[in-house]
Amino acid sequence: MTSPILAPSILAADFARLGEQVEEAYQAGCTFIHVDVMDGHFVPNISIGPLVVRALRPRANHYAATLDVHLMIEQPDRYLADFVQAGADILTVHVEACPHLHRTVQAIRELGVKPGVALNPATPLAALEEILPLVDLFLIMSVNPGFGGQSYIPHSTAKIHRLRQMLDAIGSTALLQVDGGINEQTIGEAAAAGATVLVAGSAIFNQHRSVQDNIAHLTTAASLVTKLTG
Ligand code: DX5
Ligand code: ZN
């Protein structure tokens, strides 16, 4: 089993030192940066937009890294082109925000980037059934979206496992991402259930340890459990 990818979420970073903090994550070996876009409508919080993606692009190019943009916004179709022009590599939209999900996924692909589809904790996996072969990344929210620093919802592990089975059954190589409450205690079970991309915000950018130390601890915690099961 290949090791899962750790995707630092900049939502928890110190925005006054954003470039520096992202540089630390790259130096520690990360190849994904997760960018949380919130509009104050789909979720109660407001965060950032295409300007920040544009600012992150040159450094991502330097490290050949992926900018993984998670759109927690209503009517995401209106902004897809803006995020692609700003430099996103993956655009993930929420099932709950897309009445015409198939059209949205096609539009993302036609813009030349990878489409991702996210599910809130209460949304059943059945919502993905018809779109399964057409998407490059599936995101299981393991908290209700909108804020960093929340606790992992334990039921998420079974949901990840069931999605893993659905993807394996059709031979899909899509990424299976988990987002919310990932830390040293929870990363192992999410990885063991079949997640291939683990998003972590507050477990990476915090006052307790350096970004590099936090990444090392999370990587160890993830590999211990995947080794036991994989
Ligand atoms: C939550 C966001 C997450 C968030 C995760 O709505 O989608 O990406 O940054 O933060 P932590 O890792 O602190 O739960
Ligand atoms: Zn996110």
XYZ file of C-alpha atoms and ligand atoms in Angstrom:
245
model
C 0.000 0.000 0.000
C 1.435 3.440 -0.900
C 1.560 6.014 1.888
C -1.302 8.465 1.953
C -0.695 12.076 0.963
C -0.821 14.696 3.692
C -2.504 17.918 2.532
C -1.939 20.879 4.877
C -4.988 23.155 5.012
C -3.890 26.781 5.048
C -7.099 27.749 6.867
C -5.201 27.252 10.129
C -2.053 29.081 8.949
C -0.922 32.488 10.136
C -2.075 34.566 7.174
C 0.410 37.308 7.981
C 3.139 34.714 7.261
C 1.335 32.557 4.720
C 4.206 32.194 2.234
C 6.616 31.251 4.988
C 4.266 28.669 6.497
C 3.550 27.037 3.143
C 7.301 26.980 2.452
C 7.782 25.072 5.730
C 5.226 22.487 4.613
C 7.000 22.055 1.262
C 10.369 21.791 2.988
C 8.907 19.036 5.170
C 8.041 17.086 2.015
C 4.382 17.978 1.388
C 3.263 17.996 -2.244
C -0.365 19.078 -1.717
C -1.714 22.326 -0.292
C -5.418 22.398 0.582
C -7.169 25.749 0.090
C -10.548 26.232 1.809
C -12.854 28.695 0.085
C -15.933 29.741 2.116
C -18.623 32.183 1.041
C -20.671 32.858 4.185
C -23.706 31.223 2.502
C -23.015 27.551 1.897
C -21.107 27.594 5.200
C -21.387 30.183 7.961
C -17.796 31.373 7.625
C -15.998 33.535 5.028
C -12.401 32.754 4.092
C -10.459 33.428 0.919
C -10.765 33.477 -2.876
C -8.807 33.250 -6.137
C -6.320 35.986 -5.157
C -4.777 33.739 -2.530
C -4.606 30.806 -4.972
C -2.788 33.110 -7.395
C -0.347 34.162 -4.674
C 0.412 30.504 -3.845
C 0.985 29.419 -7.462
C 4.662 30.410 -8.011
C 5.839 28.518 -4.917
C 3.712 25.505 -5.863
C 5.389 25.539 -9.298
C 8.793 25.594 -7.662
C 7.991 22.385 -5.757
C 5.802 20.866 -8.519
C 3.063 20.805 -5.886
C -0.695 20.498 -6.250
C -3.056 23.300 -5.244
C -6.144 21.481 -4.063
C -9.021 23.963 -3.849
C -12.075 23.035 -1.770
C -15.038 25.210 -2.744
C -17.507 25.514 0.137
C -19.618 27.956 -1.837
C -23.065 28.174 -3.382
C -23.286 28.201 -7.189
C -19.619 27.271 -7.647
C -20.043 27.275 -11.465
C -19.822 31.062 -11.406
C -16.232 30.960 -10.107
C -14.665 27.863 -11.687
C -12.835 29.763 -14.431
C -11.513 32.334 -11.947
C -9.966 29.614 -9.788
C -8.456 27.837 -12.786
C -6.941 31.094 -14.059
C -5.569 31.727 -10.580
C -3.750 28.387 -10.687
C -5.861 25.663 -9.028
C -4.975 22.066 -9.985
C -8.005 20.393 -8.394
C -11.412 22.019 -7.909
C -13.688 20.256 -5.455
C -17.359 21.200 -5.299
C -19.997 20.045 -2.827
C -22.797 17.715 -3.936
C -25.124 19.768 -1.715
C -24.338 22.962 -3.669
C -24.670 21.482 -7.176
C -28.131 20.610 -8.521
C -26.476 19.849 -11.885
C -23.412 18.071 -10.571
C -22.679 16.242 -13.816
C -22.572 19.543 -15.716
C -20.343 21.118 -13.057
C -17.903 18.189 -13.108
C -17.746 18.397 -16.912
C -17.171 22.145 -16.769
C -14.229 21.668 -14.383
C -12.677 19.063 -16.669
C -13.195 21.238 -19.739
C -11.298 24.007 -17.974
C -8.325 21.631 -17.855
C -8.158 20.762 -14.148
C -9.205 17.787 -12.040
C -12.770 17.666 -10.699
C -13.389 16.722 -7.082
C -16.709 16.104 -5.331
C -17.270 16.579 -1.589
C -19.941 15.165 0.724
C -21.074 16.669 4.020
C -21.284 14.264 6.965
C -25.059 13.740 6.615
C -25.023 13.218 2.843
C -25.185 9.543 1.878
C -22.650 7.942 -0.469
C -25.546 7.094 -2.789
C -25.303 10.712 -4.011
C -22.049 9.706 -5.761
C -23.239 6.548 -7.452
C -23.887 7.917 -10.952
C -20.854 10.213 -11.021
C -18.333 7.703 -9.653
C -16.336 7.047 -12.859
C -16.178 10.730 -13.844
C -14.431 12.298 -10.870
C -10.726 12.426 -9.887
C -11.137 13.114 -6.171
C -13.841 12.314 -3.627
C -13.853 14.270 -0.392
C -15.493 12.855 2.706
C -16.076 15.656 5.209
C -15.367 14.313 8.669
C -16.691 17.504 10.301
C -19.488 19.839 9.278
C -17.684 22.282 6.987
C -17.045 25.890 7.861
C -14.433 25.929 10.601
C -11.072 24.445 11.431
C -10.299 22.843 14.769
C -13.444 20.687 15.102
C -13.524 17.052 16.269
C -13.509 14.150 13.835
C -16.969 12.543 13.556
C -16.307 8.858 14.372
C -18.909 7.581 11.876
C -16.728 8.986 9.067
C -14.403 5.986 9.220
C -17.127 3.551 8.155
C -18.151 5.944 5.377
C -14.563 6.136 4.070
C -14.380 2.361 4.121
C -17.627 1.985 2.168
C -16.501 4.528 -0.427
C -13.165 2.672 -0.712
C -15.137 -0.465 -1.575
C -17.274 1.386 -4.137
C -14.159 2.790 -5.846
C -12.303 -0.526 -5.811
C -15.352 -2.280 -7.249
C -15.132 -0.184 -10.433
C -11.319 -0.122 -10.493
C -11.265 3.625 -9.867
C -7.945 5.293 -9.108
C -9.644 8.473 -7.865
C -8.175 10.073 -4.776
C -10.161 9.563 -1.587
C -9.713 12.591 0.611
C -10.762 13.101 4.232
C -11.081 16.578 5.711
C -11.789 17.710 9.258
C -10.449 16.765 12.682
C -7.452 14.868 11.316
C -4.736 14.677 13.957
C -2.356 12.097 15.433
C -5.262 10.263 17.077
C -7.511 10.052 14.003
C -5.206 9.977 10.964
C -4.454 6.279 11.345
C -8.039 5.073 11.238
C -8.891 7.309 8.260
C -5.860 6.021 6.347
C -6.535 2.418 7.291
C -10.133 2.768 6.067
C -8.808 3.643 2.620
C -8.246 7.398 2.480
C -5.408 8.424 0.173
C -5.321 12.170 0.905
C -5.556 13.405 4.491
C -6.241 17.086 5.042
C -4.996 18.608 8.283
C -5.219 22.246 9.333
C -4.908 22.834 13.067
C -2.800 19.694 13.554
C -0.133 21.206 11.261
C -0.312 24.967 11.786
C -0.373 25.586 15.545
C 1.608 27.040 18.433
C 2.575 23.695 19.990
C 5.203 22.514 17.560
C 6.829 23.556 14.311
C 5.105 22.770 11.015
C 7.902 20.324 10.264
C 7.505 18.478 13.599
C 3.739 18.296 13.237
C 4.060 16.863 9.723
C 6.575 14.281 10.935
C 4.265 13.194 13.787
C 1.229 12.906 11.498
C 3.172 10.968 8.880
C 4.381 8.519 11.503
C 0.920 8.114 13.025
C -0.593 7.430 9.572
C 2.045 4.937 8.493
C 1.894 2.942 11.752
C -1.736 2.019 11.211
C -1.587 1.547 7.452
C 1.328 -0.816 7.983
C -0.673 -2.907 10.425
C -3.614 -3.249 8.088
C -2.168 -2.782 4.602
C -13.393 22.694 7.254
C -12.336 22.745 6.181
C -11.095 22.021 6.550
C -10.372 22.596 7.748
C -9.813 21.441 8.519
O -14.571 23.226 6.795
O -12.806 22.192 4.973
O -10.196 21.886 5.456
O -9.351 23.480 7.429
O -9.308 21.918 9.714
P -8.877 20.955 10.881
O -7.803 20.051 10.344
O -8.371 21.910 11.917
O -10.104 20.199 11.301
Zn -11.314 21.670 3.290
